[in-house]
């Protein structure tokens, strides 16, 4: 006998978005105060170098490609190797780390390029697995850089358990990495033949995308979809279903892709959007193909918004 909830696709829809391909064995239940020292001592240990929203990539045949470096190289390149984050292990047991470096400046690294995370995945500089590891490392590095001091007493805290906890030596408070949940939703018209897309002020010219917003405390994902849609566009939403998720290292969010069924049609914009409008299936097909006569376009293919729209328009 089949179970209806298992009718969902496998591999899941989340496997088809950028930053989702991390395959390192995290071994989270085995992290302790000795994990980092043991892993760094492994001659196969490698680290990525990231910080300030960018990653350091090695130039290979004039193309930015590889991100993994030895700890000796990372130290020469100015990374803070004294407090690395243990991301996990390859299938053969080789450890992989992330180290912070101040990349928000003219970085003195011959044979390397400093590339922001968004450009890395749009340009395809890394394979899916390394892109997933970058999302993990980037989020943890950003958290460590913004949580150096105890929120209870203000004492400088210390990274422990492979970088997955900070402990305050002053009051013994424990602090853990955060992930900010964000709903991103494609609202479908009641007849199923149109979708609601909007333009934020920071979007490139001609780009429209799904509406999105942070989940607030004490709120279900479904309620967040309805609230954000109503606040930004004035559209009421009825049924809501989950579709996919995406790690989003800007700086440490989890994008939760949802579909919502519109219960109204009249758009009333607030000040968060420059524009929002209903698009027909035919228009969206042109947008996905990059041939819309008005030059209207979608976010890049690695974005979860693309996945939500493409899966709807091909359904």
Short mmCIF file of C-alpha atoms in Angstrom, two decimals:
data_model
loop_
_atom_site.label_atom_id
_atom_site.label_comp_id
_atom_site.label_asym_id
_atom_site.label_seq_id
_atom_site.Cartn_x
_atom_site.Cartn_y
_atom_site.Cartn_z
CA UNK A 1 0.00 0.00 0.00
CA UNK A 2 1.40 3.41 -0.95
CA UNK A 3 1.39 6.42 1.36
CA UNK A 4 0.00 9.53 -0.37
CA UNK A 5 2.63 11.86 1.06
CA UNK A 6 5.32 9.79 -0.66
CA UNK A 7 3.88 10.68 -4.07
CA UNK A 8 6.20 13.69 -4.06
CA UNK A 9 9.12 13.49 -6.53
CA UNK A 10 12.45 11.94 -5.61
CA UNK A 11 15.07 13.32 -5.91
CA UNK A 12 13.13 16.21 -4.46
CA UNK A 13 12.59 19.56 -6.19
CA UNK A 14 15.10 21.18 -3.82
CA UNK A 15 17.89 19.21 -5.50
CA UNK A 16 17.45 21.32 -8.66
CA UNK A 17 18.29 24.74 -7.22
CA UNK A 18 21.61 26.49 -6.67
CA UNK A 19 23.56 25.96 -3.41
CA UNK A 20 21.66 22.72 -2.65
CA UNK A 21 24.21 20.15 -3.80
CA UNK A 22 26.35 19.80 -0.66
CA UNK A 23 27.23 16.14 -0.10
CA UNK A 24 29.81 16.27 2.68
CA UNK A 25 29.26 13.90 5.58
CA UNK A 26 28.71 16.32 8.46
CA UNK A 27 28.91 13.73 11.27
CA UNK A 28 27.20 16.28 13.51
CA UNK A 29 26.65 13.81 16.34
CA UNK A 30 30.41 13.29 16.63
CA UNK A 31 31.48 16.93 16.87
CA UNK A 32 33.33 17.78 20.07
CA UNK A 33 36.23 19.89 21.35
CA UNK A 34 38.77 17.62 19.61
CA UNK A 35 37.14 17.51 16.16
CA UNK A 36 38.98 20.44 14.59
CA UNK A 37 42.46 19.49 15.80
CA UNK A 38 42.07 15.91 14.57
CA UNK A 39 40.73 16.98 11.20
CA UNK A 40 43.36 19.69 10.61
CA UNK A 41 46.08 17.10 11.34
CA UNK A 42 44.81 14.98 8.45
CA UNK A 43 47.15 15.55 5.48
CA UNK A 44 44.11 15.49 3.16
CA UNK A 45 42.43 18.44 4.89
CA UNK A 46 41.45 21.33 2.64
CA UNK A 47 39.65 24.61 3.25
CA UNK A 48 37.71 27.19 1.31
CA UNK A 49 38.45 30.86 1.95
CA UNK A 50 35.50 33.23 2.14
CA UNK A 51 34.30 36.43 3.74
CA UNK A 52 32.34 39.63 3.16
CA UNK A 53 30.04 37.88 0.69
CA UNK A 54 32.81 36.57 -1.56
CA UNK A 55 34.96 33.48 -2.02
CA UNK A 56 38.56 33.16 -3.14
CA UNK A 57 38.85 31.02 -6.28
CA UNK A 58 42.02 29.81 -7.92
CA UNK A 59 42.52 30.85 -11.54
CA UNK A 60 42.82 27.81 -13.81
CA UNK A 61 43.42 28.53 -17.52
CA UNK A 62 42.29 32.12 -16.94
CA UNK A 63 39.01 30.88 -15.43
CA UNK A 64 38.10 31.12 -11.71
CA UNK A 65 37.47 27.51 -10.70
CA UNK A 66 38.83 25.63 -7.69
CA UNK A 67 38.08 26.87 -4.16
CA UNK A 68 39.80 24.24 -1.99
CA UNK A 69 43.24 25.10 -0.60
CA UNK A 70 45.63 23.46 1.84
CA UNK A 71 45.96 25.05 5.27
CA UNK A 72 49.53 26.05 4.43
CA UNK A 73 48.31 27.89 1.33
CA UNK A 74 45.38 29.40 3.25
CA UNK A 75 47.74 30.83 5.85
CA UNK A 76 49.93 32.37 3.15
CA UNK A 77 46.81 33.80 1.52
CA UNK A 78 45.86 35.60 4.73
CA UNK A 79 43.00 33.41 5.92
CA UNK A 80 42.28 33.19 9.64
CA UNK A 81 43.28 29.53 9.98
CA UNK A 82 43.36 29.67 13.78
CA UNK A 83 39.55 29.36 14.00
CA UNK A 84 38.33 27.23 11.06
CA UNK A 85 34.85 25.79 10.65
CA UNK A 86 34.69 22.04 10.07
CA UNK A 87 32.18 21.56 7.24
CA UNK A 88 32.42 17.78 7.09
CA UNK A 89 34.14 14.93 5.29
CA UNK A 90 34.35 13.55 1.77
CA UNK A 91 33.27 9.95 1.25
CA UNK A 92 36.88 8.86 1.70
CA UNK A 93 37.09 10.67 5.05
CA UNK A 94 39.07 13.71 3.86
CA UNK A 95 38.12 16.75 6.00
CA UNK A 96 36.83 19.98 4.50
CA UNK A 97 36.85 23.36 6.27
CA UNK A 98 35.95 27.00 5.77
CA UNK A 99 38.19 29.88 6.90
CA UNK A 100 37.45 33.59 7.03
CA UNK A 101 39.49 36.19 5.17
CA UNK A 102 38.75 39.87 4.72
CA UNK A 103 37.95 39.76 1.01
CA UNK A 104 36.16 43.11 0.98
CA UNK A 105 39.22 44.93 -0.36
CA UNK A 106 41.94 44.66 -3.03
CA UNK A 107 43.07 41.20 -2.01
CA UNK A 108 46.77 40.42 -2.60
CA UNK A 109 46.48 36.92 -4.03
CA UNK A 110 48.23 36.30 -7.35
CA UNK A 111 46.64 33.56 -9.42
CA UNK A 112 43.32 33.95 -7.59
CA UNK A 113 40.09 35.86 -8.01
CA UNK A 114 37.68 37.22 -5.42
CA UNK A 115 34.15 36.44 -6.65
CA UNK A 116 30.89 37.22 -4.86
CA UNK A 117 28.66 34.24 -4.06
CA UNK A 118 25.85 35.26 -6.41
CA UNK A 119 28.20 35.55 -9.39
CA UNK A 120 29.81 32.20 -8.55
CA UNK A 121 26.55 30.30 -8.97
CA UNK A 122 25.22 32.37 -11.89
CA UNK A 123 28.44 31.90 -13.87
CA UNK A 124 28.78 28.22 -12.95
CA UNK A 125 32.31 28.54 -11.60
CA UNK A 126 31.81 25.64 -9.17
CA UNK A 127 30.20 22.21 -9.48
CA UNK A 128 26.98 21.53 -7.57
CA UNK A 129 28.68 19.79 -4.65
CA UNK A 130 31.24 22.55 -4.09
CA UNK A 131 28.51 25.18 -4.46
CA UNK A 132 26.59 23.46 -1.66
CA UNK A 133 29.69 23.41 0.53
CA UNK A 134 30.19 27.10 -0.20
CA UNK A 135 26.66 27.86 1.00
CA UNK A 136 27.35 25.98 4.23
CA UNK A 137 30.71 27.61 4.82
CA UNK A 138 29.57 31.10 3.85
CA UNK A 139 26.63 31.00 6.24
CA UNK A 140 28.73 29.78 9.15
CA UNK A 141 31.51 32.29 8.50
CA UNK A 142 28.98 35.14 8.34
CA UNK A 143 27.44 34.01 11.63
CA UNK A 144 30.82 33.83 13.39
CA UNK A 145 31.80 37.27 12.15
CA UNK A 146 28.57 38.86 13.39
CA UNK A 147 28.39 36.96 16.71
CA UNK A 148 31.86 37.46 18.16
CA UNK A 149 30.51 38.62 21.53
CA UNK A 150 28.10 37.08 23.99
CA UNK A 151 24.60 38.54 23.70
CA UNK A 152 24.07 37.99 27.42
CA UNK A 153 27.12 39.67 28.98
CA UNK A 154 29.17 41.10 26.10
CA UNK A 155 32.29 38.99 26.63
CA UNK A 156 34.13 37.79 23.52
CA UNK A 157 33.01 34.23 22.89
CA UNK A 158 34.96 31.22 21.61
CA UNK A 159 34.21 28.88 18.71
CA UNK A 160 33.84 25.23 19.78
CA UNK A 161 32.48 21.92 18.43
CA UNK A 162 33.96 22.44 14.99
CA UNK A 163 32.48 25.93 14.64
CA UNK A 164 28.86 24.96 15.32
CA UNK A 165 28.72 26.61 18.72
CA UNK A 166 30.21 29.62 20.49
CA UNK A 167 30.67 29.56 24.24
CA UNK A 168 31.09 32.60 26.47
CA UNK A 169 33.98 32.28 28.98
CA UNK A 170 32.36 34.97 31.12
CA UNK A 171 28.90 33.54 31.80
CA UNK A 172 29.11 30.11 30.08
CA UNK A 173 26.25 30.94 27.69
CA UNK A 174 26.13 28.79 24.56
CA UNK A 175 25.25 30.35 21.20
CA UNK A 176 24.36 28.40 18.07
CA UNK A 177 24.38 29.28 14.35
CA UNK A 178 21.16 30.79 13.04
CA UNK A 179 19.22 30.13 9.88
CA UNK A 180 16.61 32.71 8.89
CA UNK A 181 13.50 31.19 7.25
CA UNK A 182 12.16 33.08 4.24
CA UNK A 183 9.03 32.10 2.32
CA UNK A 184 9.17 32.71 -1.42
CA UNK A 185 5.86 32.06 -3.14
CA UNK A 186 4.37 31.84 -6.58
CA UNK A 187 0.75 32.91 -6.28
CA UNK A 188 -1.43 31.21 -8.90
CA UNK A 189 -4.75 32.66 -10.07
CA UNK A 190 -7.94 30.82 -9.13
CA UNK A 191 -8.30 29.44 -12.68
CA UNK A 192 -4.69 28.18 -12.65
CA UNK A 193 -3.70 30.05 -15.82
CA UNK A 194 -1.92 33.09 -14.38
CA UNK A 195 0.67 33.95 -11.74
CA UNK A 196 1.51 36.99 -9.65
CA UNK A 197 5.05 38.36 -10.02
CA UNK A 198 6.58 41.53 -8.63
CA UNK A 199 9.52 43.90 -8.99
CA UNK A 200 11.61 45.04 -6.04
CA UNK A 201 13.51 48.34 -6.31
CA UNK A 202 16.90 46.55 -6.32
CA UNK A 203 16.07 44.21 -9.24
CA UNK A 204 17.88 44.56 -12.57
CA UNK A 205 15.92 46.29 -15.33
CA UNK A 206 13.06 44.18 -16.64
CA UNK A 207 13.24 41.48 -13.97
CA UNK A 208 10.13 40.17 -12.21
CA UNK A 209 10.11 37.43 -9.60
CA UNK A 210 8.09 35.69 -6.91
CA UNK A 211 7.10 37.59 -3.79
CA UNK A 212 9.04 36.73 -0.64
CA UNK A 213 9.42 37.64 3.01
CA UNK A 214 10.83 36.52 6.36
CA UNK A 215 8.83 34.20 8.58
CA UNK A 216 8.04 35.92 11.86
CA UNK A 217 8.05 34.32 15.35
CA UNK A 218 4.92 32.32 16.14
CA UNK A 219 3.95 32.06 12.47
CA UNK A 220 3.45 29.00 10.29
CA UNK A 221 4.88 28.95 6.79
CA UNK A 222 1.39 29.05 5.34
CA UNK A 223 0.44 32.08 7.40
CA UNK A 224 3.67 33.82 6.37
CA UNK A 225 2.82 33.26 2.69
CA UNK A 226 -0.65 34.74 3.16
CA UNK A 227 0.56 37.69 5.25
CA UNK A 228 3.47 38.67 3.01
CA UNK A 229 1.37 38.38 -0.15
CA UNK A 230 -1.40 40.49 1.34
CA UNK A 231 1.02 43.11 2.69
CA UNK A 232 3.00 43.49 -0.54
CA UNK A 233 0.27 43.13 -3.17
CA UNK A 234 -3.13 43.23 -1.46
CA UNK A 235 -3.92 39.75 -2.82
CA UNK A 236 -5.65 37.31 -0.47
CA UNK A 237 -4.38 33.71 -0.56
CA UNK A 238 -6.27 30.50 0.22
CA UNK A 239 -4.58 27.13 -0.09
CA UNK A 240 -0.79 26.98 0.28
CA UNK A 241 1.50 24.04 -0.56
CA UNK A 242 5.23 23.45 -0.18
CA UNK A 243 7.38 22.86 -3.26
CA UNK A 244 11.12 23.18 -2.54
CA UNK A 245 13.76 24.83 -0.36
CA UNK A 246 17.13 26.45 -1.01
CA UNK A 247 20.07 27.36 1.24
CA UNK A 248 20.74 31.03 0.58
CA UNK A 249 24.02 32.41 2.03
CA UNK A 250 22.97 36.08 2.10
CA UNK A 251 23.96 35.81 4.86
CA UNK A 252 22.32 32.66 6.33
CA UNK A 253 18.78 32.23 5.08
CA UNK A 254 16.68 29.24 4.08
CA UNK A 255 14.39 30.01 1.16
CA UNK A 256 11.19 27.97 1.41
CA UNK A 257 9.42 27.77 -1.94
CA UNK A 258 5.62 27.62 -1.82
CA UNK A 259 2.64 27.82 -4.15
CA UNK A 260 -0.40 29.81 -3.08
CA UNK A 261 -3.87 29.88 -4.58
CA UNK A 262 -5.18 33.42 -5.04
CA UNK A 263 -8.52 34.17 -3.37
CA UNK A 264 -8.73 37.69 -4.89
CA UNK A 265 -7.44 39.43 -8.00
CA UNK A 266 -7.22 43.19 -7.37
CA UNK A 267 -3.61 44.28 -6.75
CA UNK A 268 -2.91 47.05 -4.23
CA UNK A 269 0.82 47.71 -3.90
CA UNK A 270 2.64 48.78 -0.77
CA UNK A 271 5.98 50.60 -0.76
CA UNK A 272 8.10 47.40 -0.84
CA UNK A 273 7.50 46.78 -4.54
CA UNK A 274 7.96 48.96 -7.59
CA UNK A 275 5.36 46.91 -9.42
CA UNK A 276 3.35 43.68 -9.33
CA UNK A 277 1.10 42.23 -11.98
CA UNK A 278 -0.59 39.09 -13.21
CA UNK A 279 1.18 37.21 -16.00
CA UNK A 280 -0.50 34.70 -18.29
CA UNK A 281 0.99 31.28 -18.95
CA UNK A 282 1.92 32.40 -22.47
CA UNK A 283 3.80 35.46 -21.14
CA UNK A 284 5.66 33.38 -18.58
CA UNK A 285 6.70 30.90 -21.26
CA UNK A 286 8.26 33.80 -23.17
CA UNK A 287 9.98 35.08 -20.01
CA UNK A 288 11.45 31.65 -19.27
CA UNK A 289 12.66 31.41 -22.88
CA UNK A 290 14.11 34.94 -22.72
CA UNK A 291 11.98 36.14 -25.63
CA UNK A 292 9.38 38.38 -23.97
CA UNK A 293 8.69 41.29 -26.39
CA UNK A 294 8.96 43.85 -23.56
CA UNK A 295 12.26 42.42 -22.34
CA UNK A 296 10.70 41.12 -19.10
CA UNK A 297 12.86 38.40 -17.62
CA UNK A 298 13.15 35.95 -14.75
CA UNK A 299 15.83 35.51 -12.07
CA UNK A 300 18.76 33.22 -13.01
CA UNK A 301 18.15 29.48 -13.36
CA UNK A 302 19.80 28.56 -10.06
CA UNK A 303 17.32 30.63 -8.06
CA UNK A 304 14.36 28.95 -6.40
CA UNK A 305 12.07 31.54 -8.02
CA UNK A 306 13.06 30.11 -11.40
CA UNK A 307 12.24 26.60 -10.18
CA UNK A 308 8.80 27.64 -8.90
CA UNK A 309 7.94 29.40 -12.15
CA UNK A 310 9.32 26.77 -14.53
CA UNK A 311 7.62 23.91 -12.71
CA UNK A 312 4.31 25.77 -12.86
CA UNK A 313 4.54 26.79 -16.51
CA UNK A 314 5.43 23.24 -17.60
CA UNK A 315 2.77 21.59 -15.46
#
